[in-house]
JSON list of C-alpha atoms in Angstrom, two decimals:
[
{"chain": "A", "resi": 1130, "resn": "PRO", "atom": "CA", "xyz": [69.55, 17.66, 25.91]},
{"chain": "A", "resi": 1131, "resn": "PRO", "atom": "CA", "xyz": [67.21, 19.05, 23.22]},
{"chain": "A", "resi": 1132, "resn": "THR", "atom": "CA", "xyz": [68.38, 22.05, 21.30]},
{"chain": "A", "resi": 1133, "resn": "PRO", "atom": "CA", "xyz": [66.40, 25.26, 21.83]},
{"chain": "A", "resi": 1134, "resn": "PRO", "atom": "CA", "xyz": [64.25, 26.47, 18.94]},
{"chain": "A", "resi": 1135, "resn": "PRO", "atom": "CA", "xyz": [65.77, 29.16, 16.74]},
{"chain": "A", "resi": 1136, "resn": "PRO", "atom": "CA", "xyz": [64.82, 32.75, 17.56]},
{"chain": "A", "resi": 1137, "resn": "PRO", "atom": "CA", "xyz": [61.97, 34.23, 15.52]},
{"chain": "A", "resi": 1138, "resn": "PRO", "atom": "CA", "xyz": [63.06, 36.20, 12.47]},
{"chain": "A", "resi": 1139, "resn": "THR", "atom": "CA", "xyz": [63.36, 39.91, 13.02]},
{"chain": "A", "resi": 1140, "resn": "ILE", "atom": "CA", "xyz": [61.53, 42.22, 10.70]},
{"chain": "A", "resi": 1141, "resn": "GLU", "atom": "CA", "xyz": [63.77, 45.04, 9.59]},
{"chain": "A", "resi": 1142, "resn": "PRO", "atom": "CA", "xyz": [61.98, 48.32, 8.92]},
{"chain": "A", "resi": 1143, "resn": "LYS", "atom": "CA", "xyz": [62.02, 49.43, 5.34]},
{"chain": "A", "resi": 1144, "resn": "HIS", "atom": "CA", "xyz": [63.60, 52.84, 5.16]},
{"chain": "A", "resi": 1145, "resn": "MET", "atom": "CA", "xyz": [62.23, 55.35, 2.74]},
{"chain": "A", "resi": 1146, "resn": "SER", "atom": "CA", "xyz": [64.77, 55.89, 0.00]},
{"chain": "A", "resi": 1147, "resn": "SER", "atom": "CA", "xyz": [64.92, 58.18, -2.96]},
{"chain": "A", "resi": 1148, "resn": "ASP", "atom": "CA", "xyz": [64.11, 55.37, -5.37]},
{"chain": "A", "resi": 1149, "resn": "LEU", "atom": "CA", "xyz": [61.02, 54.13, -3.50]},
{"chain": "A", "resi": 1150, "resn": "ARG", "atom": "CA", "xyz": [58.11, 55.48, -5.48]},
{"chain": "A", "resi": 1151, "resn": "PRO", "atom": "CA", "xyz": [54.49, 55.73, -4.25]},
{"chain": "A", "resi": 1152, "resn": "SER", "atom": "CA", "xyz": [53.50, 52.80, -6.47]},
{"chain": "A", "resi": 1153, "resn": "GLN", "atom": "CA", "xyz": [56.12, 50.66, -4.71]},
{"chain": "A", "resi": 1154, "resn": "VAL", "atom": "CA", "xyz": [54.80, 51.73, -1.32]},
{"chain": "A", "resi": 1155, "resn": "VAL", "atom": "CA", "xyz": [51.29, 50.74, -2.44]},
{"chain": "A", "resi": 1156, "resn": "GLN", "atom": "CA", "xyz": [52.66, 47.33, -3.53]},
{"chain": "A", "resi": 1157, "resn": "GLU", "atom": "CA", "xyz": [54.19, 46.82, -0.08]},
{"chain": "A", "resi": 1158, "resn": "LEU", "atom": "CA", "xyz": [50.94, 47.83, 1.63]},
{"chain": "A", "resi": 1159, "resn": "GLU", "atom": "CA", "xyz": [49.02, 45.43, -0.65]},
{"chain": "A", "resi": 1160, "resn": "LYS", "atom": "CA", "xyz": [50.84, 42.54, 1.04]},
{"chain": "A", "resi": 1161, "resn": "HIS", "atom": "CA", "xyz": [49.20, 43.35, 4.37]},
{"chain": "A", "resi": 1162, "resn": "ILE", "atom": "CA", "xyz": [46.05, 45.39, 3.74]},
{"chain": "A", "resi": 1163, "resn": "VAL", "atom": "CA", "xyz": [43.00, 44.27, 1.79]},
{"chain": "A", "resi": 1164, "resn": "GLY", "atom": "CA", "xyz": [41.02, 46.96, -0.02]},
{"chain": "A", "resi": 1165, "resn": "GLN", "atom": "CA", "xyz": [41.39, 50.61, 1.00]},
{"chain": "A", "resi": 1166, "resn": "ASN", "atom": "CA", "xyz": [43.02, 51.45, -2.36]},
{"chain": "A", "resi": 1167, "resn": "ASP", "atom": "CA", "xyz": [42.46, 55.21, -2.04]},
{"chain": "A", "resi": 1168, "resn": "ALA", "atom": "CA", "xyz": [43.91, 55.19, 1.49]},
{"chain": "A", "resi": 1169, "resn": "LYS", "atom": "CA", "xyz": [46.99, 53.23, 0.43]},
{"chain": "A", "resi": 1170, "resn": "ARG", "atom": "CA", "xyz": [47.63, 55.62, -2.44]},
{"chain": "A", "resi": 1171, "resn": "ALA", "atom": "CA", "xyz": [47.20, 58.70, -0.22]},
{"chain": "A", "resi": 1172, "resn": "VAL", "atom": "CA", "xyz": [49.52, 57.25, 2.41]},
{"chain": "A", "resi": 1173, "resn": "ALA", "atom": "CA", "xyz": [52.13, 56.40, -0.24]},
{"chain": "A", "resi": 1174, "resn": "ILE", "atom": "CA", "xyz": [52.09, 59.97, -1.51]},
{"chain": "A", "resi": 1175, "resn": "ALA", "atom": "CA", "xyz": [52.33, 61.32, 2.05]},
{"chain": "A", "resi": 1176, "resn": "MET", "atom": "CA", "xyz": [55.35, 59.10, 2.66]},
{"chain": "A", "resi": 1177, "resn": "ARG", "atom": "CA", "xyz": [57.05, 60.34, -0.50]},
{"chain": "A", "resi": 1178, "resn": "ASN", "atom": "CA", "xyz": [56.35, 63.94, 0.52]},
{"chain": "A", "resi": 1179, "resn": "ARG", "atom": "CA", "xyz": [57.87, 63.23, 3.93]},
{"chain": "A", "resi": 1180, "resn": "TRP", "atom": "CA", "xyz": [61.03, 61.94, 2.27]},
{"chain": "A", "resi": 1181, "resn": "ARG", "atom": "CA", "xyz": [61.17, 65.02, 0.02]},
{"chain": "A", "resi": 1182, "resn": "ARG", "atom": "CA", "xyz": [60.72, 67.33, 3.01]},
{"chain": "A", "resi": 1183, "resn": "ARG", "atom": "CA", "xyz": [63.67, 65.68, 4.75]},
{"chain": "A", "resi": 1184, "resn": "GLN", "atom": "CA", "xyz": [65.85, 66.47, 1.73]},
{"chain": "A", "resi": 1185, "resn": "LEU", "atom": "CA", "xyz": [65.23, 70.22, 2.10]},
{"chain": "A", "resi": 1186, "resn": "PRO", "atom": "CA", "xyz": [67.68, 72.50, 3.91]},
{"chain": "A", "resi": 1187, "resn": "GLU", "atom": "CA", "xyz": [66.92, 72.71, 7.63]},
{"chain": "A", "resi": 1188, "resn": "HIS", "atom": "CA", "xyz": [65.65, 76.29, 7.50]},
{"chain": "A", "resi": 1189, "resn": "LEU", "atom": "CA", "xyz": [62.99, 75.37, 4.90]},
{"chain": "A", "resi": 1190, "resn": "ARG", "atom": "CA", "xyz": [61.63, 72.16, 6.48]},
{"chain": "A", "resi": 1191, "resn": "LYS", "atom": "CA", "xyz": [59.31, 73.94, 8.92]},
{"chain": "A", "resi": 1192, "resn": "GLU", "atom": "CA", "xyz": [57.83, 75.97, 6.07]},
{"chain": "A", "resi": 1193, "resn": "VAL", "atom": "CA", "xyz": [56.56, 72.94, 4.16]},
{"chain": "A", "resi": 1194, "resn": "THR", "atom": "CA", "xyz": [53.17, 71.78, 5.36]},
{"chain": "A", "resi": 1195, "resn": "PRO", "atom": "CA", "xyz": [51.33, 69.56, 6.11]},
{"chain": "A", "resi": 1196, "resn": "ARG", "atom": "CA", "xyz": [53.65, 67.45, 8.23]},
{"chain": "A", "resi": 1197, "resn": "ASN", "atom": "CA", "xyz": [51.09, 65.10, 9.78]},
{"chain": "A", "resi": 1198, "resn": "VAL", "atom": "CA", "xyz": [48.67, 62.48, 8.52]},
{"chain": "A", "resi": 1199, "resn": "LEU", "atom": "CA", "xyz": [45.12, 62.26, 9.84]},
{"chain": "A", "resi": 1200, "resn": "LEU", "atom": "CA", "xyz": [43.17, 59.10, 9.07]},
{"chain": "A", "resi": 1201, "resn": "VAL", "atom": "CA", "xyz": [39.40, 59.37, 9.40]},
{"chain": "A", "resi": 1202, "resn": "GLY", "atom": "CA", "xyz": [36.89, 56.57, 8.95]},
{"chain": "A", "resi": 1203, "resn": "PRO", "atom": "CA", "xyz": [34.44, 54.24, 10.64]},
{"chain": "A", "resi": 1204, "resn": "THR", "atom": "CA", "xyz": [35.49, 51.70, 13.23]},
{"chain": "A", "resi": 1205, "resn": "GLY", "atom": "CA", "xyz": [37.14, 48.63, 11.74]},
{"chain": "A", "resi": 1206, "resn": "CYS", "atom": "CA", "xyz": [38.01, 50.06, 8.33]},
{"chain": "A", "resi": 1207, "resn": "GLY", "atom": "CA", "xyz": [41.77, 49.60, 8.81]},
{"chain": "A", "resi": 1208, "resn": "LYS", "atom": "CA", "xyz": [43.04, 53.03, 9.84]},
{"chain": "A", "resi": 1209, "resn": "THR", "atom": "CA", "xyz": [45.30, 51.68, 12.56]},
{"chain": "A", "resi": 1210, "resn": "GLU", "atom": "CA", "xyz": [46.84, 49.00, 10.36]},
{"chain": "A", "resi": 1211, "resn": "VAL", "atom": "CA", "xyz": [47.51, 51.45, 7.53]},
{"chain": "A", "resi": 1212, "resn": "ALA", "atom": "CA", "xyz": [49.16, 53.87, 9.97]},
{"chain": "A", "resi": 1213, "resn": "ARG", "atom": "CA", "xyz": [51.16, 51.13, 11.68]},
{"chain": "A", "resi": 1214, "resn": "ARG", "atom": "CA", "xyz": [52.50, 49.81, 8.38]},
{"chain": "A", "resi": 1215, "resn": "MET", "atom": "CA", "xyz": [53.30, 53.33, 7.22]},
{"chain": "A", "resi": 1216, "resn": "ALA", "atom": "CA", "xyz": [55.30, 53.96, 10.39]},
{"chain": "A", "resi": 1217, "resn": "MET", "atom": "CA", "xyz": [57.19, 50.68, 10.01]},
{"chain": "A", "resi": 1218, "resn": "MET", "atom": "CA", "xyz": [58.10, 51.41, 6.41]},
{"chain": "A", "resi": 1219, "resn": "ASN", "atom": "CA", "xyz": [59.29, 54.90, 7.32]},
{"chain": "A", "resi": 1220, "resn": "ASP", "atom": "CA", "xyz": [61.04, 53.87, 10.53]},
{"chain": "A", "resi": 1221, "resn": "ALA", "atom": "CA", "xyz": [58.92, 56.57, 12.15]},
{"chain": "A", "resi": 1222, "resn": "PRO", "atom": "CA", "xyz": [57.14, 56.66, 15.51]},
{"chain": "A", "resi": 1223, "resn": "PHE", "atom": "CA", "xyz": [53.56, 55.40, 15.63]},
{"chain": "A", "resi": 1224, "resn": "ILE", "atom": "CA", "xyz": [51.12, 57.30, 17.84]},
{"chain": "A", "resi": 1225, "resn": "LYS", "atom": "CA", "xyz": [47.41, 56.53, 17.92]},
{"chain": "A", "resi": 1226, "resn": "VAL", "atom": "CA", "xyz": [44.94, 59.03, 19.42]},
{"chain": "A", "resi": 1227, "resn": "GLU", "atom": "CA", "xyz": [41.23, 58.45, 19.67]},
{"chain": "A", "resi": 1228, "resn": "ALA", "atom": "CA", "xyz": [39.78, 61.81, 18.61]},
{"chain": "A", "resi": 1229, "resn": "THR", "atom": "CA", "xyz": [36.23, 60.86, 19.68]},
{"chain": "A", "resi": 1230, "resn": "LYS", "atom": "CA", "xyz": [37.35, 61.20, 23.29]},
{"chain": "A", "resi": 1231, "resn": "PHE", "atom": "CA", "xyz": [38.09, 64.87, 22.66]},
{"chain": "A", "resi": 1232, "resn": "THR", "atom": "CA", "xyz": [34.95, 65.84, 20.73]}
]
């Protein structure tokens, strides 16, 4: 009997660590996203700030704002892909909401 094909490789999420700098996050995003240099840099900084916030004592975490990222742009500019990659790198949940439905 033929042997079954090997299972597809699993992609392990990259966890944010203290030595992962925004420039390294941008390099990782460069592998998957064309253009959007300002967005990639802003997302990288937001990810670093998230890591820093998690290092604070529990009673101070709620005091540090902002805690969310809002991506705004025209249809097809890559907002969803940037957010999805950011969530994967941070091992964070990914939630997409269409704001135009609420305005």
